[in-house]
mmCIF file of C-alpha atoms in Angstrom:
data_model
loop_
_atom_site.group_PDB
_atom_site.id
_atom_site.type_symbol
_atom_site.label_atom_id
_atom_site.label_comp_id
_atom_site.label_asym_id
_atom_site.label_seq_id
_atom_site.Cartn_x
_atom_site.Cartn_y
_atom_site.Cartn_z
ATOM 1 C CA MET A 46 -0.003 0.012 -0.003
ATOM 2 C CA GLN A 47 1.287 3.445 -0.887
ATOM 3 C CA ALA A 48 2.538 5.487 2.042
ATOM 4 C CA LYS A 49 0.410 8.410 3.144
ATOM 5 C CA VAL A 50 2.686 9.634 5.953
ATOM 6 C CA GLY A 51 6.407 10.209 5.647
ATOM 7 C CA ILE A 52 8.457 9.950 8.872
ATOM 8 C CA ILE A 53 11.828 11.584 8.433
ATOM 9 C CA MET A 54 14.653 12.119 10.850
ATOM 10 C CA GLY A 55 18.071 13.665 10.809
ATOM 11 C CA SER A 56 20.017 10.530 11.822
ATOM 12 C CA GLN A 57 19.782 6.936 12.812
ATOM 13 C CA SER A 58 20.057 8.036 16.491
ATOM 14 C CA ASP A 59 16.653 9.712 16.205
ATOM 15 C CA TRP A 60 14.861 6.474 15.395
ATOM 16 C CA PRO A 61 14.291 5.318 19.029
ATOM 17 C CA THR A 62 12.195 8.507 19.422
ATOM 18 C CA MET A 63 10.557 8.560 16.005
ATOM 19 C CA LYS A 64 9.689 4.885 16.064
ATOM 20 C CA ALA A 65 6.759 5.775 18.383
ATOM 21 C CA ALA A 66 5.075 7.621 15.491
ATOM 22 C CA ALA A 67 5.494 4.552 13.271
ATOM 23 C CA GLU A 68 4.030 2.333 15.916
ATOM 24 C CA ILE A 69 0.870 4.523 16.262
ATOM 25 C CA LEU A 70 0.445 4.629 12.549
ATOM 26 C CA GLU A 71 0.784 0.882 12.268
ATOM 27 C CA GLU A 72 -1.714 0.380 15.057
ATOM 28 C CA LEU A 73 -4.197 2.591 13.224
ATOM 29 C CA GLY A 74 -3.499 0.968 9.855
ATOM 30 C CA VAL A 75 -1.984 4.089 8.184
ATOM 31 C CA PRO A 76 0.571 3.360 5.473
ATOM 32 C CA HIS A 77 3.814 5.180 6.126
ATOM 33 C CA GLU A 78 7.505 5.213 5.322
ATOM 34 C CA ALA A 79 10.532 6.124 7.399
ATOM 35 C CA ARG A 80 13.678 7.739 5.991
ATOM 36 C CA ILE A 81 16.862 9.411 7.231
ATOM 37 C CA VAL A 82 17.029 12.822 5.649
ATOM 38 C CA SER A 83 19.543 15.179 7.272
ATOM 39 C CA ALA A 84 19.185 18.886 6.624
ATOM 40 C CA HIS A 85 22.923 19.302 6.993
ATOM 41 C CA ARG A 86 24.535 16.092 5.859
ATOM 42 C CA THR A 87 22.173 15.137 2.982
ATOM 43 C CA PRO A 88 20.610 18.409 1.757
ATOM 44 C CA ASP A 89 20.029 17.068 -1.772
ATOM 45 C CA ARG A 90 18.113 14.104 -0.350
ATOM 46 C CA LEU A 91 16.029 16.570 1.693
ATOM 47 C CA TRP A 92 15.275 18.681 -1.340
ATOM 48 C CA GLU A 93 14.308 15.666 -3.450
ATOM 49 C CA TYR A 94 12.121 14.173 -0.666
ATOM 50 C CA GLY A 95 10.276 17.435 -0.253
ATOM 51 C CA LYS A 96 9.846 18.121 -3.969
ATOM 52 C CA SER A 97 8.646 14.574 -4.692
ATOM 53 C CA ALA A 98 6.421 14.070 -1.574
ATOM 54 C CA VAL A 99 3.103 15.151 -3.142
ATOM 55 C CA GLY A 100 3.681 13.275 -6.367
ATOM 56 C CA ARG A 101 4.472 10.095 -4.459
ATOM 57 C CA GLY A 102 1.136 10.276 -2.625
ATOM 58 C CA LEU A 103 2.290 11.440 0.819
ATOM 59 C CA GLN A 104 -0.258 13.612 2.629
ATOM 60 C CA VAL A 105 1.541 14.447 5.871
ATOM 61 C CA ILE A 106 5.211 14.517 6.904
ATOM 62 C CA ILE A 107 6.498 13.976 10.412
ATOM 63 C CA ALA A 108 9.976 15.338 10.821
ATOM 64 C CA GLY A 109 12.095 14.688 13.960
ATOM 65 C CA ALA A 110 15.340 16.433 14.658
ATOM 66 C CA GLY A 111 17.612 17.204 17.553
ATOM 67 C CA GLY A 112 20.107 19.974 18.217
ATOM 68 C CA ALA A 113 19.706 22.774 15.723
ATOM 69 C CA ALA A 114 16.681 20.880 14.420
ATOM 70 C CA HIS A 115 16.535 22.456 10.929
ATOM 71 C CA LEU A 116 14.899 19.410 9.231
ATOM 72 C CA PRO A 117 11.197 20.139 9.968
ATOM 73 C CA GLY A 118 11.401 23.798 8.886
ATOM 74 C CA MET A 119 13.521 23.055 5.838
ATOM 75 C CA MET A 120 11.055 20.348 4.810
ATOM 76 C CA ALA A 121 8.139 22.819 5.279
ATOM 77 C CA SER A 122 9.946 25.145 2.849
ATOM 78 C CA LYS A 123 10.065 22.423 0.180
ATOM 79 C CA THR A 124 6.478 21.091 0.229
ATOM 80 C CA ARG A 125 2.940 22.292 0.737
ATOM 81 C CA LEU A 126 2.076 19.286 2.807
ATOM 82 C CA PRO A 127 1.519 19.631 6.540
ATOM 83 C CA VAL A 128 4.751 19.097 8.446
ATOM 84 C CA ILE A 129 4.626 17.939 12.076
ATOM 85 C CA GLY A 130 7.873 18.585 13.939
ATOM 86 C CA VAL A 131 9.166 16.411 16.732
ATOM 87 C CA PRO A 132 11.967 17.822 18.850
ATOM 88 C CA VAL A 133 14.339 14.997 19.728
ATOM 89 C CA GLU A 134 15.904 15.149 23.173
ATOM 90 C CA THR A 135 19.635 15.864 23.167
ATOM 91 C CA ARG A 136 22.261 15.400 25.814
ATOM 92 C CA ALA A 137 23.469 18.984 25.828
ATOM 93 C CA LEU A 138 20.261 20.943 26.249
ATOM 94 C CA LYS A 139 17.672 18.127 26.786
ATOM 95 C CA GLY A 140 15.858 18.993 23.527
ATOM 96 C CA VAL A 141 14.957 22.556 24.481
ATOM 97 C CA ASP A 142 17.201 23.821 21.666
ATOM 98 C CA SER A 143 15.395 21.480 19.248
ATOM 99 C CA LEU A 144 11.985 22.651 20.494
ATOM 100 C CA TYR A 145 12.838 26.313 19.993
ATOM 101 C CA SER A 146 14.329 25.692 16.571
ATOM 102 C CA ILE A 147 11.182 23.904 15.329
ATOM 103 C CA VAL A 148 8.568 26.132 16.922
ATOM 104 C CA GLN A 149 10.015 29.456 15.807
ATOM 105 C CA MET A 150 9.300 29.135 12.122
ATOM 106 C CA PRO A 151 8.883 32.359 10.161
ATOM 107 C CA LYS A 152 5.515 33.314 8.611
ATOM 108 C CA GLY A 153 4.798 31.220 5.454
ATOM 109 C CA PHE A 154 6.461 27.974 6.643
ATOM 110 C CA PRO A 155 4.449 26.593 9.541
ATOM 111 C CA VAL A 156 5.426 23.459 11.389
ATOM 112 C CA ALA A 157 2.966 21.916 13.836
ATOM 113 C CA THR A 158 5.252 21.276 16.785
ATOM 114 C CA MET A 159 4.905 18.498 19.265
ATOM 115 C CA ALA A 160 6.468 18.255 22.714
ATOM 116 C CA ILE A 161 10.050 17.118 23.104
ATOM 117 C CA GLY A 162 10.064 13.420 22.288
ATOM 118 C CA GLY A 163 6.362 13.597 21.268
ATOM 119 C CA ALA A 164 6.527 11.279 18.227
ATOM 120 C CA ALA A 165 3.524 9.216 19.339
ATOM 121 C CA ASN A 166 1.370 12.415 19.373
ATOM 122 C CA ALA A 167 2.796 13.352 15.987
ATOM 123 C CA GLY A 168 1.511 9.950 14.674
ATOM 124 C CA LEU A 169 -1.881 10.686 16.230
ATOM 125 C CA MET A 170 -1.941 14.180 14.670
ATOM 126 C CA ALA A 171 -1.084 12.766 11.256
ATOM 127 C CA ALA A 172 -3.827 10.184 11.613
ATOM 128 C CA GLY A 173 -6.278 12.939 12.629
ATOM 129 C CA ILE A 174 -5.402 15.011 9.572
ATOM 130 C CA LEU A 175 -5.892 11.954 7.302
ATOM 131 C CA ALA A 176 -9.137 11.022 9.101
ATOM 132 C CA LEU A 177 -10.734 14.205 7.818
ATOM 133 C CA GLN A 178 -11.003 12.539 4.386
ATOM 134 C CA ASP A 179 -11.065 8.899 5.495
ATOM 135 C CA ALA A 180 -14.112 7.702 7.360
ATOM 136 C CA ALA A 181 -12.714 4.219 8.103
ATOM 137 C CA LEU A 182 -9.615 5.789 9.628
ATOM 138 C CA ALA A 183 -11.754 8.177 11.635
ATOM 139 C CA GLU A 184 -13.619 5.155 13.126
ATOM 140 C CA ARG A 185 -10.323 3.459 14.008
ATOM 141 C CA LEU A 186 -9.006 6.664 15.609
ATOM 142 C CA ASP A 187 -12.232 7.102 17.601
ATOM 143 C CA ALA A 188 -11.964 3.425 18.781
ATOM 144 C CA TRP A 189 -8.319 4.007 19.737
ATOM 145 C CA ARG A 190 -9.246 6.998 21.773
ATOM 146 C CA ALA A 191 -12.190 5.169 23.430
ATOM 147 C CA ALA A 192 -9.843 2.310 24.358
ATOM 148 C CA LEU A 193 -7.402 4.807 25.907
ATOM 149 C CA GLU A 194 -10.173 6.344 27.966
ATOM 150 C CA ALA A 195 -11.394 2.893 29.099
ATOM 151 C CA SER A 196 -7.892 2.060 30.269
ATOM 152 C CA ILE A 197 -7.850 4.876 32.777
ATOM 153 C CA PRO A 198 -9.163 3.838 36.217
ATOM 154 C CA GLN A 199 -11.766 6.029 37.881
ATOM 155 C CA GLU A 200 -10.287 5.576 41.347
ATOM 156 C CA PRO A 201 -6.705 5.331 42.546
ATOM 157 C CA SER A 202 -5.407 2.090 43.974
ATOM 158 C CA ASP A 203 -2.606 1.184 46.331
ATOM 159 C CA GLY A 204 -1.236 -1.488 44.060
#
């Protein structure tokens, strides 16, 4: 099945964080792909990915990056698709630098920004965007949320 969501990250070390988006999309039955696309080390790959995304059938891109975190914003500058940014936690500044880099996009190139390490929510956001035009996915997303609600106890326990 053709991917509808692209999950991109700046390096292999971002995968442990970004994998949560893929897991959510798999659980909801959303076709996706995952690629390493570094804004700094593979700029031609980034350009090609952004330019070809619409033609390849992608509808949403989730972009995770740590440190300077240019990937989500650069991707937003290369495609009209919605881009969801995931700041990846770093050792030096715990991901705050990544968060600020992603959330502070200039007018014209918006990036929907999740919390530091918030790849699971990025997957849910991508599914929610797709569900606007996909009734079956909307039902699966509603069921997922109902199951989450049902899993929360009403009263605290000692055990």
